[in-house]
CSV table of C-alpha atoms in Angstrom, one decimal:
chain,number,residue,atom,x,y,z
P,1,MET,CA,48.7,18.6,-34.7
P,2,THR,CA,46.2,20.8,-32.9
P,3,ALA,CA,46.3,24.6,-33.5
P,4,ASN,CA,44.7,25.3,-30.1
P,5,THR,CA,46.5,26.9,-27.3
P,6,PRO,CA,46.9,24.8,-24.1
P,7,LEU,CA,44.3,26.8,-22.2
P,8,LEU,CA,41.8,26.6,-25.1
P,9,GLN,CA,42.4,22.9,-25.5
P,10,GLN,CA,41.9,22.4,-21.7
P,11,LEU,CA,38.6,24.3,-22.0
P,12,ILE,CA,37.4,22.1,-24.9
P,13,ASP,CA,38.4,18.9,-23.1
P,14,ALA,CA,36.6,20.1,-20.0
P,15,LEU,CA,33.4,20.9,-21.9
P,16,LYS,CA,33.4,17.3,-23.3
P,17,ALA,CA,32.4,16.2,-19.8
P,18,LEU,CA,28.9,17.6,-20.5
P,19,PRO,CA,26.4,14.9,-21.6
P,20,GLY,CA,26.0,14.6,-25.4
P,21,VAL,CA,28.9,16.9,-26.1
P,22,GLY,CA,31.6,15.6,-28.4
P,23,PRO,CA,34.9,17.3,-29.6
P,24,LYS,CA,33.2,19.4,-32.3
P,25,THR,CA,30.4,20.7,-30.0
P,26,ALA,CA,32.9,21.4,-27.2
P,27,GLN,CA,35.0,23.4,-29.6
P,28,ARG,CA,32.0,25.4,-30.8
P,29,MET,CA,30.9,26.1,-27.2
P,30,ALA,CA,34.4,27.2,-26.3
P,31,PHE,CA,34.7,29.6,-29.3
P,32,GLN,CA,31.2,30.9,-28.7
P,33,LEU,CA,32.1,31.8,-25.1
P,34,LEU,CA,35.4,33.4,-26.0
P,35,GLU,CA,34.2,35.3,-29.0
P,36,ARG,CA,30.8,36.5,-27.8
P,37,ASN,CA,30.1,35.9,-24.2
P,38,ARG,CA,33.1,36.1,-21.9
P,39,GLU,CA,31.0,37.4,-19.0
P,40,GLY,CA,28.6,34.4,-19.4
P,41,GLY,CA,31.7,32.1,-19.4
P,42,ARG,CA,33.0,33.6,-16.2
P,43,LYS,CA,29.6,33.1,-14.5
P,44,LEU,CA,29.4,29.6,-15.8
P,45,GLY,CA,32.9,28.8,-14.4
P,46,THR,CA,32.1,30.3,-11.0
P,47,ALA,CA,28.7,28.6,-10.8
P,48,LEU,CA,30.2,25.3,-11.7
P,49,LEU,CA,33.0,25.6,-9.2
P,50,HIS,CA,30.6,26.6,-6.4
P,51,ALA,CA,28.1,23.9,-7.3
P,52,MET,CA,30.7,21.2,-7.4
P,53,GLU,CA,32.1,22.2,-4.0
P,54,HIS,CA,28.9,23.0,-2.1
P,55,ILE,CA,26.1,20.8,-3.4
P,56,GLY,CA,26.0,17.4,-1.7
P,57,GLN,CA,23.3,14.9,-1.1
P,58,CYS,CA,20.5,15.1,1.5
P,59,GLN,CA,21.4,12.7,4.4
P,60,SER,CA,17.8,11.4,4.4
P,61,CYS,CA,16.5,11.2,0.9
P,62,ARG,CA,19.7,11.5,-1.2
P,63,THR,CA,18.5,14.3,-3.4
P,64,PHE,CA,20.9,17.2,-4.2
P,65,SER,CA,21.2,19.6,-1.2
P,66,GLU,CA,23.5,22.2,0.1
P,67,GLN,CA,22.4,21.4,3.7
P,68,GLU,CA,22.6,18.1,5.6
P,69,LEU,CA,18.8,17.8,5.0
P,70,CYS,CA,17.0,19.1,1.9
P,71,ALA,CA,14.0,21.5,2.2
P,72,ILE,CA,11.5,18.6,2.0
P,73,CYS,CA,13.2,16.5,4.6
P,74,SER,CA,13.6,19.6,6.9
P,75,ASP,CA,9.8,20.3,6.8
P,76,PRO,CA,8.3,18.5,9.8
P,77,SER,CA,4.9,18.1,8.2
P,78,ARG,CA,6.6,16.1,5.4
P,79,SER,CA,9.4,14.4,7.2
P,80,GLN,CA,6.9,12.8,9.6
P,81,SER,CA,4.7,11.5,6.8
P,82,SER,CA,4.1,7.8,6.7
P,83,LEU,CA,4.2,7.9,2.9
P,84,LEU,CA,7.6,7.4,1.2
P,85,CYS,CA,7.9,7.8,-2.6
P,86,VAL,CA,11.0,6.2,-4.2
P,87,VAL,CA,12.1,8.0,-7.4
P,88,GLY,CA,15.0,7.3,-9.8
P,89,SER,CA,16.4,10.9,-9.9
P,90,SER,CA,16.2,14.4,-8.5
P,91,ALA,CA,14.5,15.4,-11.8
P,92,ASP,CA,11.8,12.8,-11.1
P,93,LEU,CA,11.4,14.3,-7.6
P,94,GLN,CA,11.0,17.8,-9.1
P,95,ALA,CA,8.4,16.5,-11.6
P,96,ILE,CA,6.3,14.9,-8.9
P,97,GLU,CA,6.6,18.1,-6.7
P,98,GLN,CA,5.3,20.2,-9.6
P,99,THR,CA,2.1,18.2,-9.6
P,100,GLY,CA,1.4,19.2,-6.0
P,101,GLN,CA,-0.3,15.8,-5.5
P,102,PHE,CA,2.1,14.3,-3.1
P,103,ASP,CA,2.9,15.7,0.4
P,104,GLY,CA,5.0,12.8,1.8
P,105,ARG,CA,8.7,12.3,1.7
P,106,TYR,CA,11.0,10.9,-0.9
P,107,PHE,CA,14.0,8.6,-1.4
P,108,VAL,CA,16.1,9.3,-4.5
P,109,LEU,CA,17.9,6.3,-6.0
P,110,MET,CA,20.1,8.4,-8.4
P,111,GLY,CA,19.8,5.6,-11.0
P,112,GLN,CA,18.3,2.2,-11.4
P,113,LEU,CA,19.6,-1.4,-11.2
P,114,SER,CA,21.5,-2.1,-14.4
P,115,PRO,CA,24.1,-4.9,-14.2
P,116,LEU,CA,25.7,-4.0,-17.6
P,117,ASP,CA,26.3,-0.5,-16.3
P,118,GLY,CA,27.7,-1.7,-13.0
P,119,ILE,CA,24.8,-0.2,-11.0
P,120,GLY,CA,23.7,-2.4,-8.1
P,121,PRO,CA,22.0,-2.0,-4.7
P,122,ALA,CA,25.0,-0.3,-3.1
P,123,GLU,CA,25.1,2.4,-5.8
P,124,LEU,CA,21.4,3.1,-5.3
P,125,GLY,CA,21.8,3.5,-1.5
P,126,LEU,CA,19.4,0.7,-0.8
P,127,ASP,CA,21.2,-0.1,2.5
P,128,ARG,CA,20.2,3.4,3.6
P,129,LEU,CA,16.6,2.9,2.4
P,130,GLU,CA,16.4,-0.4,4.3
P,131,GLN,CA,17.6,1.4,7.5
P,132,GLN,CA,14.8,4.0,7.0
P,133,LEU,CA,12.2,1.4,6.5
P,134,ALA,CA,13.4,-0.5,9.6
P,135,LYS,CA,12.6,2.5,11.8
P,136,GLY,CA,9.0,1.5,11.4
P,137,ASP,CA,7.4,4.9,10.7
P,138,VAL,CA,6.7,4.2,7.0
P,139,GLU,CA,3.3,2.7,6.2
P,140,GLU,CA,3.4,2.8,2.5
P,141,VAL,CA,6.1,3.0,-0.1
P,142,ILE,CA,5.2,4.3,-3.5
P,143,LEU,CA,7.5,3.0,-6.2
P,144,ALA,CA,7.9,5.7,-8.8
P,145,THR,CA,10.8,4.2,-10.8
P,146,ASN,CA,10.7,4.5,-14.6
P,147,PRO,CA,8.4,2.2,-16.5
P,148,THR,CA,11.4,0.5,-18.1
P,149,MET,CA,12.7,-3.0,-17.6
P,150,GLU,CA,15.5,-1.7,-15.4
P,151,GLY,CA,13.0,0.4,-13.5
P,152,GLU,CA,10.8,-2.7,-13.1
P,153,ALA,CA,13.8,-4.7,-11.7
P,154,THR,CA,14.6,-1.9,-9.3
P,155,ALA,CA,10.9,-1.7,-8.1
P,156,TYR,CA,10.9,-5.5,-7.6
P,157,TYR,CA,14.0,-5.4,-5.5
P,158,ILE,CA,12.7,-2.6,-3.3
P,159,ALA,CA,9.3,-4.2,-3.0
P,160,GLU,CA,11.1,-7.3,-1.6
P,161,LEU,CA,12.8,-5.1,1.0
P,162,CYS,CA,9.4,-3.6,1.9
P,163,HIS,CA,7.7,-7.0,2.2
P,164,ARG,CA,10.3,-8.2,4.6
P,165,GLN,CA,9.5,-5.2,6.8
P,166,GLN,CA,5.7,-5.8,6.2
P,167,ILE,CA,5.3,-2.4,4.6
P,168,SER,CA,2.6,-1.8,2.0
P,169,VAL,CA,3.9,-1.1,-1.5
P,170,SER,CA,2.3,0.6,-4.5
P,171,ARG,CA,3.5,1.3,-8.0
P,172,LEU,CA,2.6,4.3,-10.2
P,173,ALA,CA,0.0,3.5,-12.7
P,174,GLN,CA,1.1,3.1,-16.4
P,175,GLY,CA,-0.9,3.9,-19.4
P,176,VAL,CA,-2.0,6.5,-22.0
P,177,PRO,CA,-0.4,9.9,-21.4
P,178,VAL,CA,-2.7,13.0,-21.2
P,179,GLY,CA,-2.9,14.5,-24.7
P,180,GLY,CA,-1.5,11.4,-26.3
P,181,GLU,CA,-2.9,9.7,-29.4
P,182,LEU,CA,-3.6,6.0,-29.3
P,183,GLU,CA,-2.3,5.4,-32.8
P,184,TYR,CA,1.2,6.7,-31.8
P,185,LEU,CA,1.4,4.5,-28.6
P,186,ASP,CA,3.7,1.5,-28.5
P,187,GLY,CA,2.0,-1.9,-27.9
P,188,SER,CA,3.4,-2.3,-24.3
P,189,THR,CA,2.0,1.0,-23.2
P,190,LEU,CA,-1.4,0.2,-24.7
P,191,SER,CA,-1.3,-3.3,-23.0
P,192,HIS,CA,-0.6,-1.7,-19.7
P,193,ALA,CA,-3.4,0.8,-20.2
P,194,PHE,CA,-5.9,-2.0,-21.0
P,195,SER,CA,-4.9,-4.1,-18.1
P,196,GLY,CA,-5.0,-1.2,-15.7
P,197,ARG,CA,-8.3,0.3,-17.0
P,198,LYS,CA,-10.6,2.0,-14.5
P,199,ARG,CA,-14.4,1.6,-14.1
P,200,PHE,CA,-16.0,4.7,-15.7
S,1,MET,CA,22.8,16.5,-52.7
S,2,SER,CA,19.8,18.8,-52.0
S,3,ALA,CA,17.5,18.0,-49.1
S,4,PRO,CA,14.6,16.6,-51.1
S,5,CYS,CA,17.0,14.4,-53.1
S,6,ALA,CA,18.6,13.2,-49.8
S,7,ALA,CA,15.1,12.4,-48.4
S,8,TRP,CA,14.2,10.5,-51.6
S,9,GLY,CA,17.5,8.6,-51.4
S,10,MET,CA,16.8,7.6,-47.8
S,11,ALA,CA,13.2,6.5,-48.6
S,12,ARG,CA,14.5,4.4,-51.5
S,13,THR,CA,17.1,2.9,-49.3
S,14,SER,CA,14.6,2.0,-46.6
S,15,LEU,CA,12.4,0.3,-49.3
S,16,THR,CA,15.2,-2.0,-50.4
S,17,THR,CA,16.9,-2.7,-47.0
S,18,PRO,CA,15.9,-6.0,-45.4
S,19,TRP,CA,14.1,-6.2,-42.1
S,20,HIS,CA,15.7,-8.2,-39.3
S,21,ALA,CA,14.2,-9.5,-36.1
S,22,ALA,CA,16.1,-8.3,-33.0
S,23,TYR,CA,16.3,-8.1,-29.3
S,24,ILE,CA,17.9,-5.2,-27.4
S,25,LEU,CA,20.5,-6.5,-24.9
S,26,HIS,CA,21.6,-3.1,-23.6
S,27,SER,CA,21.2,0.6,-24.4
S,28,ARG,CA,23.3,3.6,-23.5
S,29,PRO,CA,22.8,7.3,-24.3
S,30,LEU,CA,24.8,8.7,-27.1
S,31,ALA,CA,23.3,12.2,-27.4
S,32,GLU,CA,20.1,13.9,-26.2
S,33,HIS,CA,18.0,12.2,-28.9
S,34,LYS,CA,20.1,9.1,-29.7
S,35,VAL,CA,21.1,5.9,-28.0
S,36,ILE,CA,23.6,3.1,-28.9
S,37,LEU,CA,22.0,-0.3,-28.7
S,38,GLN,CA,23.6,-3.7,-28.3
S,39,LEU,CA,21.4,-5.9,-30.4
S,40,LEU,CA,21.0,-9.7,-30.9
S,41,LEU,CA,19.9,-10.7,-34.4
S,42,PRO,CA,19.3,-14.1,-36.0
S,43,GLU,CA,22.3,-15.1,-38.1
S,44,LEU,CA,24.1,-11.8,-37.6
S,45,GLY,CA,24.7,-12.4,-33.9
S,46,ARG,CA,25.4,-9.4,-31.6
S,47,LEU,CA,26.1,-6.0,-33.0
S,48,SER,CA,25.9,-2.3,-32.0
S,49,ALA,CA,23.7,0.2,-33.7
S,50,VAL,CA,22.6,3.9,-33.2
S,51,VAL,CA,19.0,4.8,-33.1
S,52,ARG,CA,16.9,8.0,-32.5
S,53,LYS,CA,14.7,7.8,-29.4
S,54,ARG,CA,11.8,9.2,-31.4
S,55,SER,CA,10.6,8.6,-34.9
S,56,GLY,CA,8.5,11.7,-35.7
S,57,LYS,CA,5.8,11.9,-33.0
S,58,GLN,CA,6.3,8.3,-31.9
S,59,ARG,CA,8.5,7.2,-29.1
S,60,GLN,CA,10.6,4.2,-30.2
S,61,PRO,CA,10.0,1.0,-28.3
S,62,LEU,CA,13.5,0.6,-27.0
S,63,GLN,CA,13.1,-1.9,-24.2
S,64,PRO,CA,14.9,-5.2,-23.8
S,65,PHE,CA,13.0,-8.5,-23.9
S,66,GLN,CA,10.8,-7.2,-26.7
S,67,LEU,CA,10.9,-8.7,-30.1
S,68,LEU,CA,11.6,-6.0,-32.6
S,69,THR,CA,11.9,-5.8,-36.4
S,70,LEU,CA,14.3,-3.3,-37.8
S,71,GLN,CA,16.3,-2.1,-40.8
S,72,LEU,CA,20.0,-1.5,-40.5
S,73,THR,CA,22.3,0.5,-42.6
S,74,GLY,CA,26.1,1.2,-42.6
S,75,SER,CA,29.2,-0.5,-43.6
S,76,HIS,CA,31.1,0.1,-40.4
S,77,GLU,CA,31.0,-2.0,-37.2
S,78,LEU,CA,28.6,0.5,-35.7
S,79,LYS,CA,25.3,0.4,-37.7
S,80,THR,CA,22.5,2.9,-37.9
S,81,ILE,CA,18.9,1.8,-37.5
S,82,LEU,CA,16.7,3.2,-40.3
S,83,LYS,CA,13.4,1.9,-39.0
S,84,LEU,CA,12.3,0.0,-35.9
S,85,GLU,CA,9.0,-1.6,-35.0
S,86,GLU,CA,7.6,-4.0,-32.4
S,87,GLN,CA,7.1,-7.4,-33.9
S,88,ALA,CA,5.4,-9.0,-30.9
S,89,PRO,CA,4.3,-7.9,-27.5
S,90,GLY,CA,7.1,-7.7,-24.9
S,91,ILE,CA,7.7,-10.8,-22.8
S,92,PRO,CA,6.1,-10.0,-19.5
S,93,LEU,CA,9.0,-10.9,-17.2
S,94,GLN,CA,8.7,-10.1,-13.5
S,95,GLY,CA,10.6,-10.5,-10.3
S,96,VAL,CA,13.4,-13.0,-10.2
S,97,ALA,CA,12.7,-14.0,-13.8
S,98,LEU,CA,13.4,-10.5,-14.9
S,99,LEU,CA,16.7,-10.4,-13.0
S,100,CYS,CA,17.6,-13.7,-14.6
S,101,ALA,CA,16.9,-12.2,-18.0
S,102,PHE,CA,19.2,-9.3,-17.2
S,103,TYR,CA,21.9,-11.9,-16.3
S,104,LEU,CA,21.4,-13.5,-19.8
S,105,ASN,CA,21.9,-10.1,-21.4
S,106,GLU,CA,25.1,-9.4,-19.4
S,107,LEU,CA,26.4,-12.9,-20.2
S,108,LEU,CA,25.8,-12.4,-23.9
S,109,CYS,CA,27.4,-9.0,-24.0
S,110,ARG,CA,30.4,-10.3,-22.2
S,111,VAL,CA,31.2,-13.6,-23.8
S,112,TRP,CA,29.8,-13.4,-27.4
S,113,PRO,CA,32.2,-11.6,-29.7
S,114,ASP,CA,30.9,-8.6,-31.7
S,115,ASN,CA,29.6,-9.4,-35.2
S,116,LEU,CA,30.2,-13.1,-34.8
S,117,ALA,CA,27.4,-14.7,-36.8
S,118,SER,CA,25.4,-17.6,-35.3
S,119,ASP,CA,22.5,-19.7,-36.6
S,120,GLN,CA,21.2,-20.8,-33.2
S,121,LEU,CA,22.0,-18.1,-30.7
S,122,PHE,CA,18.9,-15.9,-31.4
S,123,SER,CA,16.5,-18.8,-31.0
S,124,LEU,CA,18.3,-20.1,-27.9
S,125,TYR,CA,18.0,-16.6,-26.3
S,126,GLN,CA,14.3,-16.3,-27.3
S,127,THR,CA,13.5,-19.8,-25.9
S,128,ALA,CA,15.3,-19.0,-22.6
S,129,LEU,CA,13.3,-15.8,-22.2
S,130,GLN,CA,10.0,-17.6,-22.9
S,131,HIS,CA,10.9,-20.3,-20.4
S,132,LEU,CA,11.9,-17.7,-17.8
S,133,GLN,CA,8.5,-16.1,-18.3
S,134,GLN,CA,6.6,-19.4,-18.1
S,135,GLN,CA,8.2,-20.7,-14.9
S,136,PRO,CA,7.0,-19.8,-11.4
S,137,ALA,CA,9.3,-17.4,-9.7
S,138,GLN,CA,11.1,-20.2,-7.8
S,139,LEU,CA,14.7,-20.9,-8.1
S,140,GLU,CA,14.4,-24.6,-8.7
S,141,GLN,CA,12.5,-23.8,-11.9
S,142,LEU,CA,14.6,-20.8,-13.1
S,143,GLU,CA,18.0,-22.3,-12.5
S,144,PRO,CA,17.7,-25.0,-15.2
S,145,VAL,CA,16.8,-22.4,-17.8
S,146,LEU,CA,20.0,-20.5,-17.1
S,147,ARG,CA,22.1,-23.6,-17.1
S,148,GLN,CA,20.7,-24.9,-20.3
S,149,PHE,CA,21.3,-21.5,-21.9
S,150,GLU,CA,24.8,-21.3,-20.6
S,151,PHE,CA,25.7,-24.8,-21.9
S,152,ALA,CA,24.1,-24.1,-25.3
S,153,LEU,CA,26.0,-20.8,-25.5
S,154,LEU,CA,29.2,-22.6,-24.8
S,155,ALA,CA,28.4,-25.1,-27.6
S,156,GLU,CA,27.7,-22.2,-30.0
S,157,LEU,CA,31.1,-20.8,-29.0
S,158,GLY,CA,32.7,-24.1,-30.0
S,159,GLN,CA,33.1,-25.5,-26.5
S,160,PRO,CA,30.3,-28.2,-26.3
S,161,VAL,CA,30.1,-30.3,-23.2
S,162,ASP,CA,29.6,-34.1,-23.8
S,163,TRP,CA,27.4,-35.4,-21.0
S,164,GLN,CA,27.5,-39.0,-22.2
S,165,LEU,CA,31.1,-39.8,-23.3
S,166,ASP,CA,34.4,-39.1,-21.7
S,167,ALA,CA,37.5,-37.8,-23.5
S,168,SER,CA,38.4,-41.2,-24.8
S,169,GLY,CA,34.9,-41.9,-26.2
S,170,GLN,CA,33.9,-44.2,-23.4
S,171,PRO,CA,30.4,-43.8,-21.8
S,172,LEU,CA,30.5,-41.9,-18.5
S,173,GLN,CA,30.3,-44.3,-15.5
S,174,PRO,CA,28.1,-43.3,-12.6
S,175,GLN,CA,30.5,-44.7,-10.0
S,176,LEU,CA,33.5,-42.9,-11.3
S,177,CYS,CA,34.7,-39.3,-10.8
S,178,TYR,CA,35.7,-37.0,-13.7
S,179,SER,CA,37.6,-33.8,-14.1
S,180,TRP,CA,37.2,-31.4,-17.1
S,181,GLN,CA,40.2,-31.1,-19.4
S,182,HIS,CA,40.1,-28.1,-21.7
S,183,GLU,CA,39.7,-29.1,-25.4
S,184,GLN,CA,39.5,-32.8,-24.4
S,185,GLY,CA,36.4,-33.3,-22.2
S,186,TRP,CA,35.8,-35.4,-19.1
S,187,CYS,CA,38.7,-37.5,-17.9
S,188,PRO,CA,38.5,-40.1,-15.1
S,189,ALA,CA,40.0,-38.6,-12.0
S,190,GLU,CA,40.3,-39.4,-8.3
S,191,GLN,CA,38.4,-36.2,-7.4
S,192,GLY,CA,35.9,-34.2,-9.4
S,193,PHE,CA,32.3,-34.5,-10.5
S,194,SER,CA,30.7,-37.9,-10.1
S,195,GLY,CA,29.6,-39.6,-13.3
S,196,LEU,CA,26.1,-40.0,-11.7
S,197,LEU,CA,25.7,-36.2,-11.4
S,198,LEU,CA,26.9,-35.7,-15.0
S,199,GLN,CA,24.3,-38.2,-16.1
S,200,GLN,CA,21.6,-36.4,-14.1
S,201,ILE,CA,22.5,-33.1,-15.8
S,202,ASP,CA,22.3,-34.8,-19.2
S,203,GLN,CA,18.9,-36.3,-18.3
S,204,GLY,CA,17.6,-33.0,-16.8
S,205,PHE,CA,17.1,-34.2,-13.2
S,206,TRP,CA,16.8,-30.6,-12.1
S,207,SER,CA,14.7,-31.4,-9.1
S,208,GLU,CA,17.9,-32.8,-7.5
S,209,PRO,CA,19.7,-30.1,-5.6
S,210,GLY,CA,23.0,-31.8,-6.2
S,211,CYS,CA,22.4,-31.9,-9.9
S,212,ARG,CA,21.6,-28.1,-10.0
S,213,GLN,CA,24.7,-27.3,-7.9
S,214,ALA,CA,27.0,-29.4,-10.0
S,215,ALA,CA,25.7,-27.8,-13.2
S,216,LYS,CA,26.3,-24.4,-11.7
S,217,LYS,CA,29.8,-25.2,-10.8
S,218,ILE,CA,30.6,-26.7,-14.2
S,219,SER,CA,29.1,-23.7,-16.0
S,220,ARG,CA,31.0,-21.3,-13.9
S,221,MET,CA,34.2,-23.2,-14.5
S,222,LEU,CA,33.7,-23.2,-18.2
S,223,LEU,CA,32.7,-19.6,-18.5
S,224,GLN,CA,35.5,-18.3,-16.3
S,225,PRO,CA,38.2,-18.2,-19.1
S,226,LEU,CA,35.8,-16.3,-21.3
S,227,LEU,CA,34.9,-13.8,-18.7
S,228,GLY,CA,38.4,-13.2,-17.6
S,229,ASP,CA,39.2,-11.3,-14.4
S,230,LYS,CA,36.2,-9.0,-14.5
S,231,PRO,CA,33.3,-10.8,-12.7
S,232,LEU,CA,29.8,-10.6,-14.0
S,233,GLN,CA,28.2,-7.6,-12.4
S,234,SER,CA,24.9,-9.5,-12.0
S,235,ARG,CA,26.6,-11.9,-9.6
S,236,GLY,CA,28.3,-9.3,-7.5
S,237,LEU,CA,25.3,-6.9,-7.5
S,238,PHE,CA,23.1,-9.2,-5.7
S,239,SER,CA,25.6,-11.2,-3.7
S,240,GLN,CA,25.3,-9.4,-0.4
S,241,ARG,CA,21.9,-8.0,-0.1
S,242,ILE,CA,19.4,-9.9,-2.1
S,243,PRO,CA,16.5,-11.0,0.0
S,244,GLU,CA,16.3,-14.7,0.6
S,245,THR,CA,13.1,-15.0,-1.6
S,246,ALA,CA,14.9,-13.4,-4.5
S,247,ARG,CA,18.3,-14.9,-4.2
S,248,MET,CA,19.8,-15.3,-7.6
S,249,PRO,CA,20.2,-18.7,-9.1
S,250,TRP,CA,23.8,-17.8,-10.1
S,251,GLN,CA,24.7,-17.0,-6.6
S,252,ASP,CA,26.3,-19.4,-4.1
S,253,GLU,CA,24.2,-20.1,-1.1
S,254,HIS,CA,26.7,-18.4,1.2
S,255,SER,CA,28.1,-15.7,-1.0
């Protein structure tokens, strides 16, 4: 029998929705907020409520946005670019934005094809991507899906869509990370690095 | 036990624990630094195990279609992986062949019971992956690989299909039609699969479209009771929108 009050148990159950949080961690988090940081708990609750109610998806690229169009898609210099970068998640979009290397537009899949997880083309919004490609203003699609087998399958599927519309497709290079040590690399990464080597 | 003793105990365990070859069929996150893997091992069959994403500085090679060697510990159904290394370079599957390989993984995870040992399953899977990689990305070449794997899988599950004799032990006649009777085999019938097609499947006449189509229908019919009401996601995922050039071999032409 649980010694928790109904409200406390409700809080613990709710915290278990967070990734990687089990019953013990959820209980620890709940006690921490109640014992030491009630103000932080209130802010967390308010922020969660507002975020869940007001953050939607950009109608164009599908990244998280509070407006119909996100900041990138609202920027005329970017929304009219002929370069479209397809990424797996909003976090990937942020990572590419931080490099400052890319000034085109994005399409965020919010996942990757994975039959065993029940994620297919519809879940990735590929019908919407196909509609965008059909408009004819995209000259090159850059596939920036993860270098995993699921990412590879996703990239292949999207590449087929692009080929049907006669749109050029490129894929991010794969190889040795900056600051990495060769002896700690797995064989697949090293193989990719060798096959994709550049003239020096 | 103090920390150094625990570390010594772990090191001693890892020295005596046997190494197993394995393929990853599926992985899903468990915590920030851990994942639960569905593994296929020779002799042990399919089982679940927890592994850390990193081992020290090194990122673990946790991709499907890559032959691994690993050490398992734990007496419960869910094992823990002590050590994991690449045993051979990953099979470079691309395009439709890669999607077919995901289909094999889903099929295995759905129909093969947890912790059911098998002598042949691992090598059947490995051979299928190698054949998928060797074939050109055309459906005519990829379909037979899937069919052969499906029929071999059924045989491993105790439901072999006899392509030469009917239920009464008589050779299949090309001019007759046969229907499949569960736990009996092929029985002569007014309607069903022609004996000629069954002979063609037996002899691997895969260049014949009728032979491929019949094999697909038979495999679906036999797998259906094992899959139950929940369809294979791989079939549904690609049924509506897959481009013609990448249409899946497990799809119906008009689905």
